[in-house]
PDB file of C-alpha atoms in Angstrom:
ATOM      1  CA  MET A   1       0.041  -0.007  -0.005  1.00 50.00           C
ATOM      2  CA  SER A   2       1.101   3.506  -0.830  1.00 50.00           C
ATOM      3  CA  SER A   3       0.070   6.748   0.753  1.00 52.00           C
ATOM      4  CA  GLU A   4       1.454   8.895  -2.074  1.00 57.00           C
ATOM      5  CA  GLY A   5      -1.009  11.435  -3.300  1.00 54.00           C
ATOM      6  CA  THR A   6      -3.622  10.581  -0.665  1.00 55.00           C
ATOM      7  CA  THR A   7      -4.522  12.538   2.365  1.00 56.00           C
ATOM      8  CA  LEU A   8      -6.270  11.260   5.443  1.00 58.00           C
ATOM      9  CA  HIS A   9      -9.544  12.884   6.525  1.00 62.00           C
ATOM     10  CA  HIS A  10     -11.310  12.157   9.676  1.00 63.00           C
ATOM     11  CA  ARG A  11     -14.789  11.108   9.023  1.00 62.00           C
ATOM     12  CA  LEU A  12     -17.471  10.915  11.573  1.00 61.00           C
ATOM     13  CA  PRO A  13     -20.305   8.236  11.592  1.00 65.00           C
ATOM     14  CA  GLY A  14     -22.990   8.867   8.869  1.00 76.00           C
ATOM     15  CA  ASP A  15     -20.525  10.754   6.710  1.00 83.00           C
ATOM     16  CA  VAL A  16     -20.813  13.903   8.877  1.00 86.00           C
ATOM     17  CA  THR A  17     -17.676  16.134   8.293  1.00 91.00           C
ATOM     18  CA  PRO A  18     -16.046  17.973  11.201  1.00 92.00           C
ATOM     19  CA  VAL A  19     -17.067  21.132   9.548  1.00 93.00           C
ATOM     20  CA  ASP A  20     -20.716  20.040   9.507  1.00 94.00           C
ATOM     21  CA  LEU A  21     -20.378  18.965  13.068  1.00 95.00           C
ATOM     22  CA  GLU A  22     -18.891  22.258  14.083  1.00 97.00           C
ATOM     23  CA  ARG A  23     -21.707  24.210  12.287  1.00 96.00           C
ATOM     24  CA  LEU A  24     -24.450  22.077  13.927  1.00 97.00           C
ATOM     25  CA  LEU A  25     -22.803  22.703  17.396  1.00 98.00           C
ATOM     26  CA  TRP A  26     -22.705  26.516  16.777  1.00 98.00           C
ATOM     27  CA  GLY A  27     -26.401  26.260  16.290  1.00 98.00           C
ATOM     28  CA  VAL A  28     -26.723  24.449  19.640  1.00 98.00           C
ATOM     29  CA  VAL A  29     -24.584  27.243  21.211  1.00 98.00           C
ATOM     30  CA  LEU A  30     -27.183  29.696  20.089  1.00 98.00           C
ATOM     31  CA  LEU A  31     -30.121  27.701  21.206  1.00 98.00           C
ATOM     32  CA  SER A  32     -28.484  26.899  24.608  1.00 98.00           C
ATOM     33  CA  LEU A  33     -27.437  30.467  25.149  1.00 97.00           C
ATOM     34  CA  VAL A  34     -31.049  31.693  24.562  1.00 97.00           C
ATOM     35  CA  ALA A  35     -32.388  28.850  26.734  1.00 98.00           C
ATOM     36  CA  ASP A  36     -29.969  29.725  29.612  1.00 98.00           C
ATOM     37  CA  ILE A  37     -30.713  33.494  29.415  1.00 97.00           C
ATOM     38  CA  ALA A  38     -34.390  33.065  29.165  1.00 97.00           C
ATOM     39  CA  THR A  39     -34.702  30.499  31.950  1.00 98.00           C
ATOM     40  CA  THR A  40     -32.328  32.626  34.155  1.00 97.00           C
ATOM     41  CA  PHE A  41     -34.531  35.743  33.782  1.00 97.00           C
ATOM     42  CA  VAL A  42     -37.743  33.713  34.304  1.00 98.00           C
ATOM     43  CA  GLY A  43     -36.273  32.267  37.551  1.00 98.00           C
ATOM     44  CA  LEU A  44     -35.206  35.739  38.729  1.00 97.00           C
ATOM     45  CA  HIS A  45     -38.740  37.119  37.998  1.00 97.00           C
ATOM     46  CA  LEU A  46     -40.066  34.366  40.184  1.00 97.00           C
ATOM     47  CA  GLY A  47     -37.827  35.230  42.987  1.00 97.00           C
ATOM     48  CA  LEU A  48     -35.062  32.792  42.622  1.00 97.00           C
ATOM     49  CA  SER A  49     -31.307  33.846  42.671  1.00 96.00           C
ATOM     50  CA  GLU A  50     -28.480  33.393  40.308  1.00 96.00           C
ATOM     51  CA  SER A  51     -25.983  30.885  41.757  1.00 94.00           C
ATOM     52  CA  ASN A  52     -23.074  31.887  39.424  1.00 94.00           C
ATOM     53  CA  PRO A  53     -21.202  34.717  41.175  1.00 96.00           C
ATOM     54  CA  ALA A  54     -19.961  36.158  37.823  1.00 95.00           C
ATOM     55  CA  ALA A  55     -23.344  36.077  36.232  1.00 96.00           C
ATOM     56  CA  ARG A  56     -24.905  37.445  39.493  1.00 97.00           C
ATOM     57  CA  GLY A  57     -22.526  40.266  39.384  1.00 97.00           C
ATOM     58  CA  ALA A  58     -23.179  41.074  35.775  1.00 97.00           C
ATOM     59  CA  ILE A  59     -26.982  40.918  36.260  1.00 97.00           C
ATOM     60  CA  GLU A  60     -26.971  43.004  39.328  1.00 96.00           C
ATOM     61  CA  SER A  61     -24.762  45.649  37.722  1.00 97.00           C
ATOM     62  CA  TYR A  62     -26.045  45.765  34.130  1.00 97.00           C
ATOM     63  CA  GLY A  63     -29.229  43.681  33.961  1.00 96.00           C
ATOM     64  CA  PHE A  64     -30.045  41.782  30.825  1.00 95.00           C
ATOM     65  CA  GLY A  65     -27.264  43.531  28.903  1.00 97.00           C
ATOM     66  CA  GLY A  66     -24.721  42.314  31.506  1.00 97.00           C
ATOM     67  CA  MET A  67     -25.832  38.665  31.034  1.00 97.00           C
ATOM     68  CA  VAL A  68     -25.555  38.979  27.253  1.00 96.00           C
ATOM     69  CA  ALA A  69     -22.229  40.784  27.395  1.00 97.00           C
ATOM     70  CA  LEU A  70     -20.899  37.905  29.689  1.00 97.00           C
ATOM     71  CA  LYS A  71     -22.126  35.271  27.188  1.00 97.00           C
ATOM     72  CA  ALA A  72     -20.607  37.166  24.260  1.00 97.00           C
ATOM     73  CA  GLY A  73     -17.387  37.368  26.135  1.00 98.00           C
ATOM     74  CA  ALA A  74     -17.279  33.596  26.422  1.00 97.00           C
ATOM     75  CA  ILE A  75     -18.077  33.167  22.680  1.00 98.00           C
ATOM     76  CA  GLY A  76     -15.386  35.729  21.950  1.00 98.00           C
ATOM     77  CA  VAL A  77     -12.840  33.645  23.774  1.00 98.00           C
ATOM     78  CA  GLY A  78     -13.941  30.541  21.994  1.00 97.00           C
ATOM     79  CA  LEU A  79     -13.599  32.288  18.650  1.00 97.00           C
ATOM     80  CA  VAL A  80     -10.138  33.647  19.421  1.00 98.00           C
ATOM     81  CA  CYS A  81      -8.955  30.202  20.536  1.00 96.00           C
ATOM     82  CA  ARG A  82     -10.665  28.262  17.729  1.00 97.00           C
ATOM     83  CA  PRO A  83      -7.980  28.837  15.048  1.00 96.00           C
ATOM     84  CA  LEU A  84      -5.321  27.348  17.369  1.00 97.00           C
ATOM     85  CA  LEU A  85      -6.985  23.899  16.867  1.00 97.00           C
ATOM     86  CA  GLU A  86      -6.734  21.606  13.843  1.00 95.00           C
ATOM     87  CA  ARG A  87      -9.965  21.786  11.600  1.00 92.00           C
ATOM     88  CA  GLU A  88     -10.940  18.319  12.791  1.00 93.00           C
ATOM     89  CA  TYR A  89     -10.993  19.322  16.460  1.00 96.00           C
ATOM     90  CA  ARG A  90     -12.584  22.844  16.275  1.00 97.00           C
ATOM     91  CA  ALA A  91     -15.988  21.360  17.160  1.00 97.00           C
ATOM     92  CA  ILE A  92     -14.789  21.202  20.620  1.00 97.00           C
ATOM     93  CA  VAL A  93     -15.070  24.984  20.977  1.00 98.00           C
ATOM     94  CA  PRO A  94     -18.838  25.160  20.449  1.00 98.00           C
ATOM     95  CA  ALA A  95     -19.326  21.956  22.348  1.00 98.00           C
ATOM     96  CA  GLY A  96     -17.453  23.432  25.319  1.00 98.00           C
ATOM     97  CA  LEU A  97     -19.752  26.487  25.180  1.00 98.00           C
ATOM     98  CA  ALA A  98     -23.025  24.651  24.498  1.00 98.00           C
ATOM     99  CA  GLY A  99     -22.642  21.912  27.088  1.00 97.00           C
ATOM    100  CA  PRO A 100     -22.572  23.971  30.326  1.00 97.00           C
ATOM    101  CA  TRP A 101     -25.221  26.319  29.034  1.00 97.00           C
ATOM    102  CA  LEU A 102     -27.661  23.354  28.152  1.00 98.00           C
ATOM    103  CA  ILE A 103     -27.025  21.909  31.626  1.00 97.00           C
ATOM    104  CA  ALA A 104     -27.635  25.378  33.205  1.00 97.00           C
ATOM    105  CA  ALA A 105     -30.941  25.705  31.221  1.00 98.00           C
ATOM    106  CA  ILE A 106     -32.148  22.260  32.301  1.00 98.00           C
ATOM    107  CA  LEU A 107     -31.289  23.014  35.870  1.00 97.00           C
ATOM    108  CA  ASN A 108     -32.980  26.310  35.619  1.00 98.00           C
ATOM    109  CA  VAL A 109     -36.167  24.587  34.224  1.00 98.00           C
ATOM    110  CA  TYR A 110     -36.113  22.107  37.034  1.00 98.00           C
ATOM    111  CA  THR A 111     -35.669  24.762  39.576  1.00 97.00           C
ATOM    112  CA  ILE A 112     -38.391  26.881  38.168  1.00 98.00           C
ATOM    113  CA  SER A 113     -40.595  23.887  38.158  1.00 97.00           C
ATOM    114  CA  THR A 114     -40.159  23.507  41.905  1.00 96.00           C
ATOM    115  CA  VAL A 115     -41.653  27.028  42.717  1.00 95.00           C
ATOM    116  CA  VAL A 116     -44.350  27.213  40.019  1.00 87.00           C
TER     117      VAL A 116
END
């Protein structure tokens, strides 16, 4: 066997390319960001408190804009660091953003359901 003239490409199950996966995960980032912000503010409206000290400070100081700025800052860090990774591994950036925000939104929904 010879590898001359061939290149190796990482393929994911179902012929999903790393670029396709990253694009999908950026969509999940957007959805999880909106879900986290929305459920946070619903919870605050119901009298719950923010447990993340950074988010609590941003909300207390700047309200909704502070929370959006905090999330935008996290996305900015991800976008700055993204080019440091090989293309095949860049999906880790949106996955690393979306995962915690999805978990936060789920926990927010659970907490809201206990007071409604």
